Coordinates of C-alpha atoms in Angstrom, one line a residue:
Chain T
E29 CA -23.0 17.5 67.6
V30 CA -20.1 16.0 69.6
Q31 CA -16.7 17.3 68.7
L32 CA -13.4 15.9 70.0
V33 CA -10.3 17.5 68.8
E34 CA -6.9 16.0 69.8
S35 CA -3.6 17.9 69.6
G36 CA -0.1 17.5 70.8
G37 CA 1.2 14.6 68.7
G38 CA 4.4 14.7 66.8
L39 CA 7.9 13.2 66.5
V40 CA 9.8 12.5 69.7
Q41 CA 13.0 10.7 70.5
P42 CA 12.9 7.5 72.6
G43 CA 12.9 8.4 76.2
G44 CA 11.2 11.7 75.5
S45 CA 7.8 13.1 76.6
L46 CA 4.7 14.5 75.0
R47 CA 1.4 15.8 76.4
L48 CA -1.7 15.1 74.3
S49 CA -4.8 17.2 74.7
C50 CA -8.4 16.7 73.7
A51 CA -10.9 19.6 73.5
A52 CA -14.5 18.4 73.8
S53 CA -17.7 20.2 72.8
G54 CA -21.3 19.3 72.2
I55 CA -21.3 17.0 75.3
N56 CA -21.8 17.5 79.1
F57 CA -18.1 16.8 79.5
N58 CA -18.1 16.8 83.3
I59 CA -20.4 13.7 83.6
Q60 CA -18.7 11.7 80.9
Y61 CA -16.2 8.9 81.2
M62 CA -13.3 9.6 78.8
T63 CA -10.8 7.2 77.3
W64 CA -7.6 7.3 75.3
V65 CA -7.5 4.6 72.6
R66 CA -4.4 4.0 70.4
Q67 CA -3.8 2.3 67.1
A68 CA -0.3 1.5 66.0
P69 CA 0.3 1.7 62.2
G70 CA -1.4 -1.2 60.5
K71 CA -2.5 -2.6 63.8
G72 CA -5.6 -2.9 65.9
L73 CA -7.2 -0.8 68.7
E74 CA -6.0 -0.7 72.3
C75 CA -7.5 1.0 75.3
V76 CA -4.7 3.0 77.0
A77 CA -6.4 4.6 80.0
K78 CA -9.8 5.9 81.1
I79 CA -10.9 8.5 83.6
G80 CA -14.2 9.0 85.3
P81 CA -16.1 12.3 85.7
E82 CA -14.4 13.1 89.0
G83 CA -10.9 11.9 88.1
G84 CA -10.9 8.2 89.0
V85 CA -8.4 6.5 86.7
T86 CA -8.4 3.0 85.2
D87 CA -5.3 1.8 83.4
C88 CA -6.0 -0.5 80.5
M89 CA -2.5 -1.5 79.6
D90 CA 0.3 -2.7 81.9
S91 CA 2.9 -1.5 79.4
V92 CA 2.1 2.2 80.1
K93 CA 1.7 2.1 83.8
G94 CA 4.1 4.4 85.5
R95 CA 4.8 6.2 82.2
F96 CA 1.5 7.6 81.0
T97 CA -0.9 9.7 83.1
I98 CA -4.5 10.5 82.1
S99 CA -6.1 13.6 83.5
R100 CA -8.9 16.0 82.8
D101 CA -10.0 19.6 83.5
N102 CA -13.8 19.8 83.6
A103 CA -13.8 23.6 83.7
K104 CA -12.0 23.6 80.3
N105 CA -13.8 20.5 78.8
S106 CA -10.4 19.0 78.2
L107 CA -8.8 15.6 78.5
Y108 CA -5.0 15.0 78.6
L109 CA -2.5 12.3 78.3
Q110 CA 1.0 12.9 79.7
M111 CA 3.4 10.4 78.1
N112 CA 6.9 10.0 79.5
S113 CA 9.7 7.6 78.8
L114 CA 8.4 7.1 75.3
R115 CA 9.3 3.9 73.4
A116 CA 9.2 3.0 69.8
E117 CA 6.3 0.7 70.5
D118 CA 4.3 3.7 71.6
T119 CA 4.2 5.0 68.0
A120 CA 0.5 5.1 67.2
V121 CA -2.5 7.3 66.4
Y122 CA -4.0 8.3 69.8
Y123 CA -7.8 8.8 69.9
C124 CA -9.8 10.7 72.5
V125 CA -13.1 8.8 73.0
V126 CA -16.3 9.3 75.0
E127 CA -17.0 6.0 76.8
T128 CA -20.5 5.2 78.0
W129 CA -21.1 1.9 79.8
Y130 CA -18.1 0.2 78.2
R131 CA -18.8 1.3 74.6
F132 CA -17.1 4.1 72.7
D133 CA -19.7 6.4 71.4
S134 CA -17.8 9.3 69.9
W135 CA -14.2 9.5 68.6
G136 CA -11.9 12.3 67.8
Q137 CA -9.9 12.3 64.5
G138 CA -6.8 11.2 66.3
T139 CA -3.3 12.6 66.7
L140 CA -0.2 10.7 65.5
V141 CA 2.7 10.1 67.9
T142 CA 5.9 8.9 66.4
V143 CA 8.7 7.8 68.6
S144 CA 12.0 7.6 66.7
S145 CA 15.5 8.7 66.7
Chain H
Q2 CA -1.7 -10.5 70.5
S3 CA -5.2 -9.1 71.0
A4 CA -7.4 -10.0 73.9
L5 CA -10.3 -11.1 71.6
T6 CA -9.9 -13.3 68.5
Q7 CA -11.3 -12.3 65.1
P8 CA -10.6 -13.7 61.7
A9 CA -8.1 -11.5 59.8
S10 CA -10.3 -11.2 56.8
V11 CA -13.7 -12.1 55.3
S12 CA -15.2 -11.3 51.9
G13 CA -18.5 -11.4 50.1
S14 CA -20.2 -10.2 47.0
P15 CA -22.7 -7.3 46.9
G16 CA -26.1 -8.3 48.2
Q17 CA -24.7 -11.3 50.1
S18 CA -24.5 -11.6 53.9
I19 CA -21.4 -12.2 55.9
T20 CA -20.7 -12.9 59.6
V21 CA -17.6 -11.9 61.6
S22 CA -16.9 -13.9 64.7
C23 CA -15.2 -12.6 67.9
T24 CA -14.0 -15.1 70.5
G25 CA -13.1 -14.3 74.0
T26 CA -13.1 -15.9 77.4
S27 CA -15.4 -16.3 80.5
S28 CA -13.6 -13.1 81.8
D29 CA -14.9 -10.9 79.0
L30 CA -17.4 -12.0 76.3
G31 CA -18.7 -14.9 78.4
D32 CA -19.4 -12.8 81.4
Y33 CA -20.9 -9.5 80.1
T34 CA -23.4 -8.2 77.6
Y35 CA -21.1 -5.1 77.1
V36 CA -20.1 -6.2 73.6
S37 CA -19.7 -3.6 70.9
W38 CA -18.6 -3.5 67.3
Y39 CA -16.8 -0.7 65.4
Q40 CA -16.4 0.0 61.7
Q41 CA -13.2 1.7 60.5
H42 CA -12.6 3.0 57.0
P43 CA -8.9 3.7 55.9
G44 CA -7.6 6.8 57.4
K45 CA -10.7 7.4 59.5
A46 CA -11.6 7.1 63.1
P47 CA -13.6 4.0 64.2
K48 CA -17.4 4.3 64.3
L49 CA -19.7 2.5 66.8
I50 CA -22.1 0.3 64.9
I51 CA -23.4 -2.2 67.5
Y52 CA -23.5 -1.9 71.3
D53 CA -24.7 -4.1 74.2
V54 CA -24.4 -7.2 71.9
S55 CA -27.2 -6.3 69.5
N56 CA -28.3 -2.6 69.7
R57 CA -27.7 -0.2 66.9
P58 CA -27.0 3.5 67.5
S59 CA -29.3 5.9 65.8
G60 CA -28.4 6.3 62.1
V61 CA -26.7 2.9 61.7
S62 CA -28.3 0.7 59.0
N63 CA -30.4 -2.2 60.1
R64 CA -28.3 -4.3 57.7
F65 CA -25.9 -4.5 60.7
S66 CA -26.8 -6.9 63.5
G67 CA -25.1 -8.5 66.4
S68 CA -25.5 -11.6 68.6
K69 CA -23.6 -13.5 71.3
S70 CA -23.5 -17.1 72.5
G71 CA -21.2 -18.1 75.3
N72 CA -17.7 -16.7 74.7
T73 CA -18.3 -15.8 71.1
A74 CA -20.0 -12.7 69.6
S75 CA -20.9 -12.3 66.0
L76 CA -21.5 -9.3 63.6
T77 CA -23.7 -10.0 60.6
I78 CA -23.9 -7.6 57.6
S79 CA -26.7 -8.4 55.2
G80 CA -27.2 -7.0 51.7
L81 CA -23.5 -6.2 51.4
Q82 CA -22.7 -2.9 49.8
A83 CA -19.4 -1.5 48.4
E84 CA -19.3 1.0 51.2
D85 CA -19.2 -1.8 53.8
E86 CA -15.7 -2.5 52.8
A87 CA -13.7 -1.6 56.0
D88 CA -12.1 -3.0 59.1
Y89 CA -14.4 -4.2 61.8
Y90 CA -13.4 -4.5 65.5
C91 CA -15.2 -6.2 68.3
A92 CA -14.8 -5.1 72.0
S93 CA -15.9 -6.3 75.4
K94 CA -15.8 -5.3 79.0
R95 CA -13.1 -7.0 81.0
I96 CA -13.1 -6.2 84.7
F97 CA -13.1 -2.3 84.6
H98 CA -12.0 -1.5 81.1
V99 CA -12.5 -2.6 77.5
V100 CA -10.5 -5.1 75.4
F101 CA -10.6 -5.3 71.6
G102 CA -10.3 -7.9 69.0
G103 CA -7.5 -7.7 66.4
G104 CA -9.8 -6.6 63.7
T105 CA -11.3 -8.2 60.5
K106 CA -10.8 -6.7 57.1
L107 CA -14.0 -7.0 55.0
T108 CA -13.6 -7.1 51.3
V109 CA -16.6 -6.6 49.0
L110 CA -15.8 -8.5 45.8

């Protein structure tokens, strides 16, 4: 059974930083494409960034370029999202997702990031 | 504003069929068969219910079906049940990543 467990969310002030983590199990992590998808309160889904098995990165959103960095550690079966210069509009639940051929097969339970003073 | 356009809401009675549309452009829906649909119940993570336009993952009811014509994809749910009440999102490949629709709230009357 695939398990994706996100952590690292919380309340942060505008301009602050957070690092999200996702621990994966039940999959051959080092051959999977992984994606962070977010959902603002009451809003729809947005692809934030994805990373290939060997670390190749694709940004999905112009608004996070230069502020968010996706990375992975295949030895630890872990995915990360470093978020800097956070804005109120980054407030959302962030999901760690397994991506296979442009479909999202498995989702974590999500971690809430709230950017507020 | 979402990349793909879905109706904000649809409704139907138990046993009926409903269809949710998803409209894109020649740069996404019109150019690829990488179209997927997700079901999301309140407070839960989304769940993949259709991929590659019309394929169902193992364990998903055959009451869910998908299709595509040109720049528009459709999700049909037949034999509506109370547990189908949820938000539904379409998604499509665009260049090297995925774009989503804004979501459709299905109400089972």
